[in-house]
CSV table of C-alpha atoms in Angstrom, one decimal:
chain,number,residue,atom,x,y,z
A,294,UNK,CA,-141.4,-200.5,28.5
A,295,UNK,CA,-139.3,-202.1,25.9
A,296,UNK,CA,-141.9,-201.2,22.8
A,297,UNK,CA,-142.4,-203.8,20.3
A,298,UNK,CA,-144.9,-203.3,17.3
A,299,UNK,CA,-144.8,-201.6,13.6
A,300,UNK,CA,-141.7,-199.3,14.5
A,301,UNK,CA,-139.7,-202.2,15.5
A,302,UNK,CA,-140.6,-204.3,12.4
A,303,UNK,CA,-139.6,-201.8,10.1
A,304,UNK,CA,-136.1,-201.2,11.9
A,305,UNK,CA,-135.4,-204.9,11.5
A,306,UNK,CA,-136.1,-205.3,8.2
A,307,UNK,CA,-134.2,-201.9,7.8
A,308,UNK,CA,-131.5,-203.3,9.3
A,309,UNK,CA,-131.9,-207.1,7.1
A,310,UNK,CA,-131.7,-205.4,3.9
A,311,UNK,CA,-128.7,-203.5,4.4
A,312,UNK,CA,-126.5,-206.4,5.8
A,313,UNK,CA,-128.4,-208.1,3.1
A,314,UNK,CA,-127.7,-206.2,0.3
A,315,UNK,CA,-124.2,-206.1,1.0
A,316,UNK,CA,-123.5,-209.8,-0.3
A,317,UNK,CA,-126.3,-209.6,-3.5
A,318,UNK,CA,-122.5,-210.5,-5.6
A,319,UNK,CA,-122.4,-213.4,-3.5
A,320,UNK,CA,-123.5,-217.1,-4.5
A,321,UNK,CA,-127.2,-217.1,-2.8
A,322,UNK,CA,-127.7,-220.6,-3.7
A,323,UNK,CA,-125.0,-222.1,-0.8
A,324,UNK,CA,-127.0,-223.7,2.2
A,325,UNK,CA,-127.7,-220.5,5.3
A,326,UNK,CA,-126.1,-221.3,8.3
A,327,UNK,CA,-127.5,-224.1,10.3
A,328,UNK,CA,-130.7,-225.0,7.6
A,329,UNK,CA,-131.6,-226.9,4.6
A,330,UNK,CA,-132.6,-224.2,2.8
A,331,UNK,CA,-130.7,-222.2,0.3
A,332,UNK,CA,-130.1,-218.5,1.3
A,333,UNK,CA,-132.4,-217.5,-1.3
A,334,UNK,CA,-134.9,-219.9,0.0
A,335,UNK,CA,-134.1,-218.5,3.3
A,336,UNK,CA,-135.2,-214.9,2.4
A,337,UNK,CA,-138.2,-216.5,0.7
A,338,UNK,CA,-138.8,-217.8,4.4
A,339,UNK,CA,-138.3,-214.3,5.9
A,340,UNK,CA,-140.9,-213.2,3.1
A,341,UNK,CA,-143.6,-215.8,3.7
A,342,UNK,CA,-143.3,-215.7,7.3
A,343,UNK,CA,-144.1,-211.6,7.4
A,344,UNK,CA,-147.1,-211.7,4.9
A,345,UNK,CA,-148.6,-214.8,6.9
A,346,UNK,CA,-148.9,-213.4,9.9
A,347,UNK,CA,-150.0,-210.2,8.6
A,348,UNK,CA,-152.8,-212.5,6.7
A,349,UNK,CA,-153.2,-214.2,10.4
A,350,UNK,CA,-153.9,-210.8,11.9
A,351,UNK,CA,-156.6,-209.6,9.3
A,352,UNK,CA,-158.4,-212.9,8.4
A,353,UNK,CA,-159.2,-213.4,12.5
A,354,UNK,CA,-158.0,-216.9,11.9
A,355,UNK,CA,-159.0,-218.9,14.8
A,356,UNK,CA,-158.4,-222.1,13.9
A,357,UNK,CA,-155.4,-223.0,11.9
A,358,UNK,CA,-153.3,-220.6,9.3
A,359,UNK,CA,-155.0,-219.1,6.7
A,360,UNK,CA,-154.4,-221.0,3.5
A,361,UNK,CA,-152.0,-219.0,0.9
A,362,UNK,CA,-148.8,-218.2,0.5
A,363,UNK,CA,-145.9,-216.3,-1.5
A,364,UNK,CA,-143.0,-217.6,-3.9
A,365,UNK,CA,-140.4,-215.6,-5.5
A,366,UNK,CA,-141.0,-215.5,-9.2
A,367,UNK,CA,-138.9,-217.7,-11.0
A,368,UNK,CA,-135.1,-216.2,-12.1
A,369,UNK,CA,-135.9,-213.5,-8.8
A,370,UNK,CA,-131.9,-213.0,-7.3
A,371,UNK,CA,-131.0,-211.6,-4.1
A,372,UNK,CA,-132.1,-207.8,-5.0
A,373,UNK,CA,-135.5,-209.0,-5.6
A,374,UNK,CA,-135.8,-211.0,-2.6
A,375,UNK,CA,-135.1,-207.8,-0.5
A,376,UNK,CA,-137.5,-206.0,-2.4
A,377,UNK,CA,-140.2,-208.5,-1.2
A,378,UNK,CA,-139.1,-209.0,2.5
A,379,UNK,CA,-139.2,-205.0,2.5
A,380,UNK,CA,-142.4,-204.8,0.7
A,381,UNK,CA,-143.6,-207.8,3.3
A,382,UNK,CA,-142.5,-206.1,6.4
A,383,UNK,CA,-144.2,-203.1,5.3
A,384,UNK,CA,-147.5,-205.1,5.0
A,385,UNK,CA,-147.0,-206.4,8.7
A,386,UNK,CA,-146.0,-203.5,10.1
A,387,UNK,CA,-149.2,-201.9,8.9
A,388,UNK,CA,-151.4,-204.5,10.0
A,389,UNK,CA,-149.8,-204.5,13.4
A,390,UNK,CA,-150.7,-201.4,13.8
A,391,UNK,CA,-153.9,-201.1,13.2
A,392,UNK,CA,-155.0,-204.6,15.0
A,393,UNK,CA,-157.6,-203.5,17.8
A,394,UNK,CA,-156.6,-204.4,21.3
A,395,UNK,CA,-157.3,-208.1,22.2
A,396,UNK,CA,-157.4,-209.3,18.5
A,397,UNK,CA,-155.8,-212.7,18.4
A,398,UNK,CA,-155.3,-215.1,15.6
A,399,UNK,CA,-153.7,-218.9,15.0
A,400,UNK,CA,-150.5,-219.4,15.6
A,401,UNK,CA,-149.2,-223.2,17.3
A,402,UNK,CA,-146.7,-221.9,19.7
A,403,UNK,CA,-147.1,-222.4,22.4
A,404,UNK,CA,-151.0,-221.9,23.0
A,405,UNK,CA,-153.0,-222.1,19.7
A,406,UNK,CA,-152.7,-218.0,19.4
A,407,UNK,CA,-151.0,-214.7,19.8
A,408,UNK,CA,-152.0,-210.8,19.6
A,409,UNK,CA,-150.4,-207.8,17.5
A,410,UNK,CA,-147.6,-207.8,19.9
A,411,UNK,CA,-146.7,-211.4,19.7
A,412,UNK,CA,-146.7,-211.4,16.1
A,413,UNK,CA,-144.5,-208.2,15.6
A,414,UNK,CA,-142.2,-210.0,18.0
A,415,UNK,CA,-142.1,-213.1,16.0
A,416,UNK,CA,-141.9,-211.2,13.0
A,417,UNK,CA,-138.6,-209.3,14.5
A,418,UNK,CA,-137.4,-212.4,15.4
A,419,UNK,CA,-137.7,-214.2,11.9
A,420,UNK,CA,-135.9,-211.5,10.4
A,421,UNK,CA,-133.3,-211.0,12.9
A,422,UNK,CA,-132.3,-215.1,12.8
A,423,UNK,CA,-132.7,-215.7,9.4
A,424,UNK,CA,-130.8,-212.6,8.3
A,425,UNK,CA,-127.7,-213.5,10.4
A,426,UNK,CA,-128.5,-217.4,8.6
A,427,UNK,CA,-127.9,-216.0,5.6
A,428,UNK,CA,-125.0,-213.7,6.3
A,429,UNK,CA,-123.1,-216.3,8.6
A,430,UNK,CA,-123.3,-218.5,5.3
A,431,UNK,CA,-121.4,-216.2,3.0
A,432,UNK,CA,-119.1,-214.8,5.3
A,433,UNK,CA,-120.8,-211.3,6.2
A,434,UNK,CA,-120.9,-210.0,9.7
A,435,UNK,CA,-124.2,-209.3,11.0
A,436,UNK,CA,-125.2,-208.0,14.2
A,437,UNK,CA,-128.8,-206.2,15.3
A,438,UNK,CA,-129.5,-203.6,17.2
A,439,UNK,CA,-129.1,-204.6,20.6
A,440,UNK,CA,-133.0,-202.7,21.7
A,441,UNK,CA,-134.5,-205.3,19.1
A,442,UNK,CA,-132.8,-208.2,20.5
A,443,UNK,CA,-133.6,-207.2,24.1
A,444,UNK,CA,-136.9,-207.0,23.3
A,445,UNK,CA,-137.6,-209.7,21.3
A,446,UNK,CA,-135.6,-212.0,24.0
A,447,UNK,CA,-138.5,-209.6,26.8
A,448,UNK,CA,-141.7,-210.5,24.8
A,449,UNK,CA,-140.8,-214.3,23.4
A,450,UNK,CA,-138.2,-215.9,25.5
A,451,UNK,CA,-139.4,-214.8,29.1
A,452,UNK,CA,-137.9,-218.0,30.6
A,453,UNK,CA,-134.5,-216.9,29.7
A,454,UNK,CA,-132.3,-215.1,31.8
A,455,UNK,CA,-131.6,-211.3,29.8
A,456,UNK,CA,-128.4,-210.7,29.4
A,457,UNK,CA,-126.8,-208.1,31.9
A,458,UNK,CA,-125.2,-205.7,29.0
A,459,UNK,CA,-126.5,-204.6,26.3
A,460,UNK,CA,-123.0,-206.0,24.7
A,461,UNK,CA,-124.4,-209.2,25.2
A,462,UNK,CA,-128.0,-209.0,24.4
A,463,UNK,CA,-127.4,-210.6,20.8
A,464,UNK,CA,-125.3,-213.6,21.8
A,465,UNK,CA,-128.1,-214.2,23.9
A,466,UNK,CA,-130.8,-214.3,21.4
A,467,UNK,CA,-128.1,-216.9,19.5
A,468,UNK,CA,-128.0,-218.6,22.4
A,469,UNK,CA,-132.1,-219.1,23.0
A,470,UNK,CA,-132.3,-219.9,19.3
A,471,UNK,CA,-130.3,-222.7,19.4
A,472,UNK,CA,-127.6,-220.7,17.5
A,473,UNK,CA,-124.8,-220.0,19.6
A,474,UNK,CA,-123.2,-220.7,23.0
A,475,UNK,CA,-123.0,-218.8,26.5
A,476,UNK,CA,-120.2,-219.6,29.1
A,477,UNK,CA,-122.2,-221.1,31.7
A,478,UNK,CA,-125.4,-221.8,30.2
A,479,UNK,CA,-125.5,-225.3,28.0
A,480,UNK,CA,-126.5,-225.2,24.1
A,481,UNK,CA,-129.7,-225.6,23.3
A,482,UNK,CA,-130.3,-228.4,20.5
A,483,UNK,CA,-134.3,-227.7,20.5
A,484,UNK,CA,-136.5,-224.5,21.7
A,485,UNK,CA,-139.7,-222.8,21.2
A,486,UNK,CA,-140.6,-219.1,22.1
A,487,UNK,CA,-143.5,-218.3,23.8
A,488,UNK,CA,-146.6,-216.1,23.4
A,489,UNK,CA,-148.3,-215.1,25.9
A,490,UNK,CA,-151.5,-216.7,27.2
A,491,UNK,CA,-155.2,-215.5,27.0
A,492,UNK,CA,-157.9,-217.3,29.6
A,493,UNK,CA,-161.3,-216.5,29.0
A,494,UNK,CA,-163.3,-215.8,32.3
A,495,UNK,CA,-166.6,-215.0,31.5
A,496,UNK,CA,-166.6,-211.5,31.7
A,497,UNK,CA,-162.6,-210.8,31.7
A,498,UNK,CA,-159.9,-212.2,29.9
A,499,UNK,CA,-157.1,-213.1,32.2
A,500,UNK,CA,-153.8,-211.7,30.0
A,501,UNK,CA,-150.5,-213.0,30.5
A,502,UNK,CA,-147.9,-210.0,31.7
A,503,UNK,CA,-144.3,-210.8,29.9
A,504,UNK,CA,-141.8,-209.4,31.7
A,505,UNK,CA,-140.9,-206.3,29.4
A,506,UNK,CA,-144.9,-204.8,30.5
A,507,UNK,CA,-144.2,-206.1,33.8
A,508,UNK,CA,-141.1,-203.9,34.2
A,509,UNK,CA,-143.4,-201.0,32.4
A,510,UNK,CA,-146.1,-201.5,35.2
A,511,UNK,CA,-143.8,-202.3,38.4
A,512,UNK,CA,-141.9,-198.4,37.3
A,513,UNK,CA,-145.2,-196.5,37.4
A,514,UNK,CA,-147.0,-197.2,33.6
A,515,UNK,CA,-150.4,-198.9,32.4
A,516,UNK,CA,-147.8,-201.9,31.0
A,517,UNK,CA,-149.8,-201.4,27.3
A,518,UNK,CA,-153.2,-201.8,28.9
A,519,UNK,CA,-156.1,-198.9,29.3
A,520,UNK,CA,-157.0,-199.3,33.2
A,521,UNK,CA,-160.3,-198.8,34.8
A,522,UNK,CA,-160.0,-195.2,36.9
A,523,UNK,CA,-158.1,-195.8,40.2
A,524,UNK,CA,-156.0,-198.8,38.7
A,525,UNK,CA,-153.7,-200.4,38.6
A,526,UNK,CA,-153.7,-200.8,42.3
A,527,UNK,CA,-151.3,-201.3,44.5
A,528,UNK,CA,-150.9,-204.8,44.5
A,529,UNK,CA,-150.7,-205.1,40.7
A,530,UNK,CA,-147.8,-203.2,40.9
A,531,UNK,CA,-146.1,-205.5,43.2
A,532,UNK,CA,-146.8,-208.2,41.3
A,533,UNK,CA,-145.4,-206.7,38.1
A,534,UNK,CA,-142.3,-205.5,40.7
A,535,UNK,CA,-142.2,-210.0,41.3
A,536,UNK,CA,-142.2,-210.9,37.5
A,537,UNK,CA,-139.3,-208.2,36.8
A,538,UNK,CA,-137.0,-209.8,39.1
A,539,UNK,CA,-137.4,-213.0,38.9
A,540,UNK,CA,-137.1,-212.2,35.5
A,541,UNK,CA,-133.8,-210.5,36.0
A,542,UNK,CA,-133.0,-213.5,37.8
A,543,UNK,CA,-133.9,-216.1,35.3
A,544,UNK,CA,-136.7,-217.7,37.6
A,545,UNK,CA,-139.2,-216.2,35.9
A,546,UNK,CA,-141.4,-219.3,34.4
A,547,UNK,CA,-143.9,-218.6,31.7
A,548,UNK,CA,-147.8,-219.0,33.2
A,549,UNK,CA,-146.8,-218.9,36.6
A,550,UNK,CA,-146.6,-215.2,36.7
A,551,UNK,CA,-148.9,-212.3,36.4
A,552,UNK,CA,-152.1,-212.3,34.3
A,553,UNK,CA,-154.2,-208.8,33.5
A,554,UNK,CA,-157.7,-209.1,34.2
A,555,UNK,CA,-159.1,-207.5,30.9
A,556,UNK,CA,-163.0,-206.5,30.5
A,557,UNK,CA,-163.5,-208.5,27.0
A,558,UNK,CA,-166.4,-206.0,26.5
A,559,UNK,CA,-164.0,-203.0,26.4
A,560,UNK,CA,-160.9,-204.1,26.8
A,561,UNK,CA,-159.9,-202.1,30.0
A,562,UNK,CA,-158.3,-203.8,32.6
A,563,UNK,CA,-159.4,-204.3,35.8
A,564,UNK,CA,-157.1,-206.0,37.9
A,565,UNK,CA,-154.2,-208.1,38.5
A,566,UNK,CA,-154.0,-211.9,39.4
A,567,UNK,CA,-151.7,-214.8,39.2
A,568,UNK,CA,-149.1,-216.6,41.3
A,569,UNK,CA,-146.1,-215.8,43.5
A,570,UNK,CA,-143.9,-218.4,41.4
A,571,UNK,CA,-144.0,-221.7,39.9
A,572,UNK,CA,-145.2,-224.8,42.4
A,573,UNK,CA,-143.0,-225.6,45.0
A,574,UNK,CA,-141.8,-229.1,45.5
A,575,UNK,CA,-145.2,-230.5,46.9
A,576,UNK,CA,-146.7,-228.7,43.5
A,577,UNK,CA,-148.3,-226.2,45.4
A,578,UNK,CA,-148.6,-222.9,43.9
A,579,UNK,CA,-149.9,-219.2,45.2
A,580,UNK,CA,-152.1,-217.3,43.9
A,581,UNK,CA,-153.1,-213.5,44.6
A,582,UNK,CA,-155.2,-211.1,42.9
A,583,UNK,CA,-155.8,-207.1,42.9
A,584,UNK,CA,-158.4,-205.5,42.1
A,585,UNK,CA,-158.8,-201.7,41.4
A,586,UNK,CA,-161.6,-199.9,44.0
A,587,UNK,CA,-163.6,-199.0,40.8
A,588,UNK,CA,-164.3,-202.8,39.9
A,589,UNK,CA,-164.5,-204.2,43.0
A,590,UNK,CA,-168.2,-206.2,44.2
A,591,UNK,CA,-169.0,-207.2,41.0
A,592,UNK,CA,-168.0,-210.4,40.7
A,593,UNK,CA,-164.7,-210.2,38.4
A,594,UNK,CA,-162.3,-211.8,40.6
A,595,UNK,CA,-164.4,-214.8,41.1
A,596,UNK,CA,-165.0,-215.5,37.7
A,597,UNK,CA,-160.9,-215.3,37.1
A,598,UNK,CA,-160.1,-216.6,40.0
A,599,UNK,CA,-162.2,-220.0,39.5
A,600,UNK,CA,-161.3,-220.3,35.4
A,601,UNK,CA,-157.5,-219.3,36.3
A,602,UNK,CA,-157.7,-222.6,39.3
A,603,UNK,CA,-159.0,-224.7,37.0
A,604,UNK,CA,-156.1,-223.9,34.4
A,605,UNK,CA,-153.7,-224.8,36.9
A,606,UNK,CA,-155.0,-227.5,38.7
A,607,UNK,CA,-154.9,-229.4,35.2
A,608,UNK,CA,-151.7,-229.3,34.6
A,609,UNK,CA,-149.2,-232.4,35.6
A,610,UNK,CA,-147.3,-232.0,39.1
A,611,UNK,CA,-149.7,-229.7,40.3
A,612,UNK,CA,-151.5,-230.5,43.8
A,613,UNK,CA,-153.0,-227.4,45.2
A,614,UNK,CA,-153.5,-223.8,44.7
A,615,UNK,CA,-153.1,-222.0,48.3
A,616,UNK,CA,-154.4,-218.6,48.9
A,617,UNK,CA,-153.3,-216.5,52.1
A,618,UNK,CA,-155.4,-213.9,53.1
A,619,UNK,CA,-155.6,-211.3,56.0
A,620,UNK,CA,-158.3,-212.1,58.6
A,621,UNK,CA,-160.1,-208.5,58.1
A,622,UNK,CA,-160.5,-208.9,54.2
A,623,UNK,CA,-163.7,-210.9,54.1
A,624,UNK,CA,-164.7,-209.5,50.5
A,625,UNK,CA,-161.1,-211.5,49.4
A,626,UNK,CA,-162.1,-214.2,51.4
A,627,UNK,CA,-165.6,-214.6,49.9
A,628,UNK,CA,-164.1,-214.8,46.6
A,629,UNK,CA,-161.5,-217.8,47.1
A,630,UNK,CA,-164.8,-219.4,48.9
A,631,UNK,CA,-166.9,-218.7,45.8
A,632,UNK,CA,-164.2,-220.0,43.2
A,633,UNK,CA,-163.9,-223.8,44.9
A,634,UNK,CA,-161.1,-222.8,48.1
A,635,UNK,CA,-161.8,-224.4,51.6
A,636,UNK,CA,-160.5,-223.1,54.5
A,637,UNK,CA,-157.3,-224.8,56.2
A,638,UNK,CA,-154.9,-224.2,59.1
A,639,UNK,CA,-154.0,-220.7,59.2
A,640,UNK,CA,-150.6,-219.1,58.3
A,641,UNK,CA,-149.5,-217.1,61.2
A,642,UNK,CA,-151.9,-214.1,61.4
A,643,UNK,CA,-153.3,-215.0,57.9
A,644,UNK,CA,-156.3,-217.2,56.8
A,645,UNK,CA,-155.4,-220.3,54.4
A,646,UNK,CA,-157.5,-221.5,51.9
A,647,UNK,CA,-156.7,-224.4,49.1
A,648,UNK,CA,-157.8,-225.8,46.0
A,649,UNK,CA,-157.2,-229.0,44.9
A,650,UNK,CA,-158.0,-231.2,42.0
């Protein structure tokens, strides 16, 4: 699995202050590439960004950012504003690491919050952007390592095609950011990452899988989760095996992939669910679940399965949710039954049942 977390925030602002402190001779108070802000301002950005979300993580804010921030005192240069985007970076990376599993806290994008691994990701991503900003304004060249940018592109942009070299992994991160250009792809003039989701179910949390834990789970690993004995099944695996290629593909759409189901008492996962894709021209989507042998017949998939529907069905375009199941499974059946699905015109050997608004 392409890691991202406290390591990976430290090697990226590693990495900032050494481009960084190559141009501290330089005039810091020119406009950074592509902003408004000054590049001093910029790394007063970079600054404010890591101690915020470190402050997001440790406050628990549910509800909207937590109300401070940081300023560079007045007269700082360029050697002082690396001082603080190390000495902020530090403070995130820390905090990353010692956020318990299934902490999340305020952030807009896309769904109101993100955990310890979205925020390291946005984190590396801030500094990463904004570095190159800076640098591209005063004439430095500045290029990541390409492991950062292929993960950050993994974990926040999974509805961008990943480049096919690791050559080309940081041109593609330009590109998603609005930054650069790629032949055959048009430039983007607005775009948003995206954290992954979190649907409460009761007793589970459903987890949105990004493609880099996908890739971790489809080659044999837990994908960053602690699984009940006997899991993940089978099936899981398949469906993280879906995600990586149409991932690899650039078909992959964010919420119409896989989801974790996650005990929120203990925070070990049960299962898998989700859909086979995005809907379909008709907007019909469909969904499967998994379900490993130690969880099964108590009710979890029902409870996921009827809060992950009602998700779906409220979004615009959608029509149906269709679930196909073999005629011999009548524990999987009883679930769909249980969670709202009625029973339509078989699929060749394989029971149909659908969900609709």
């Amino acid at each position: 699995m392409m890691p991202m977390g406290g390591d990976q925030i430290e090697e990226a602002v590693a990495y900032a202050a050494k481009v960084l402190r190559a141009t501290v001779g330089l005039d810091w108070s020119v406009k950074a590439g592509g902003l408004e802000w000054s590049c001093l301002e910029t790394a007063e950005h970079i600054a404010c960004d890591l101690v915020s979300y470190a402050g997001q993580l440790t406050g628990r804010a549910t509800d909207g950012w937590v109300p401070f921030e940081i300023a560079f005192d007045e007269g700082s240069g360029p050697d002082d504003a690396i001082r603080v985007i190390e000495s902020t970076g530090g403070l995130l990376s820390a905090v990353v690491r010692t956020t318990p599993p299934g902490v999340r806290a305020y952030h807009p994008y896309p769904h109101g919050s993100a955990d310890a691994v979205g925020f390291a990701a946005m984190g590396v991503a801030e500094v990463l952007l904004h570095t190159y900003d800076i640098a591209q304004a005063l004439g430095v060249d500045a290029e990541p390592p390409a492991a950062l940018c292929e993960a950050v592109l993994a974990w926040l942009f999974p509805q961008v095609q990943p480049a096919r070299t690791s050559a080309d992994q940081w041109a593609t991160l330009l590109w998603a950011t609005g930054r650069g250009t790629l032949p055959g792809r048009p430039r983007l003039d607005s775009w948003r990452w995206h954290n992954s989701l979190a649907i409460p179910a009761g007793r589970v949390v459903l987890r949105e899988v990004p493609p880099a834990a996908a890739a971790d789970l489809a080659a044999g690993g837990t994908g960053g989760f602690t699984w009940i004995e006997g899991g993940p099944f089978e099936g899981t695996r398949r469906a993280a095996e879906m995600v990586t290629k149409a991932y690899a593909s650039g078909v992959h759409r964010p919420e119409w992939g896989m989801f974790a189901l996650v005990r929120a008492a203990d925070e070990v996962a049960v299962g898998g669910m989700g859909f086979h894709g995005p809907p379909d021209e008709g907007g019909v989507a469909e969904v499967g679940y998994d379900l490993a042998v130690a969880a099964r017949g108590q009710g979890y998939a029902s409870e996921a399965l009827d809060a992950l529907s009602t998700l779906a069905l409220s979004r615009p375009g959608v029509t149906s949710l269709l679930a196909v199941i073999d005629p011999e499974n009548t524990p999987s059946q009883a679930v769909v039954t249980r969670s709202g699905y009625v029973r339509i015109s078989d699929r060749e050997n394989t029971r149909a049942y659908a969900r609709r608004p």
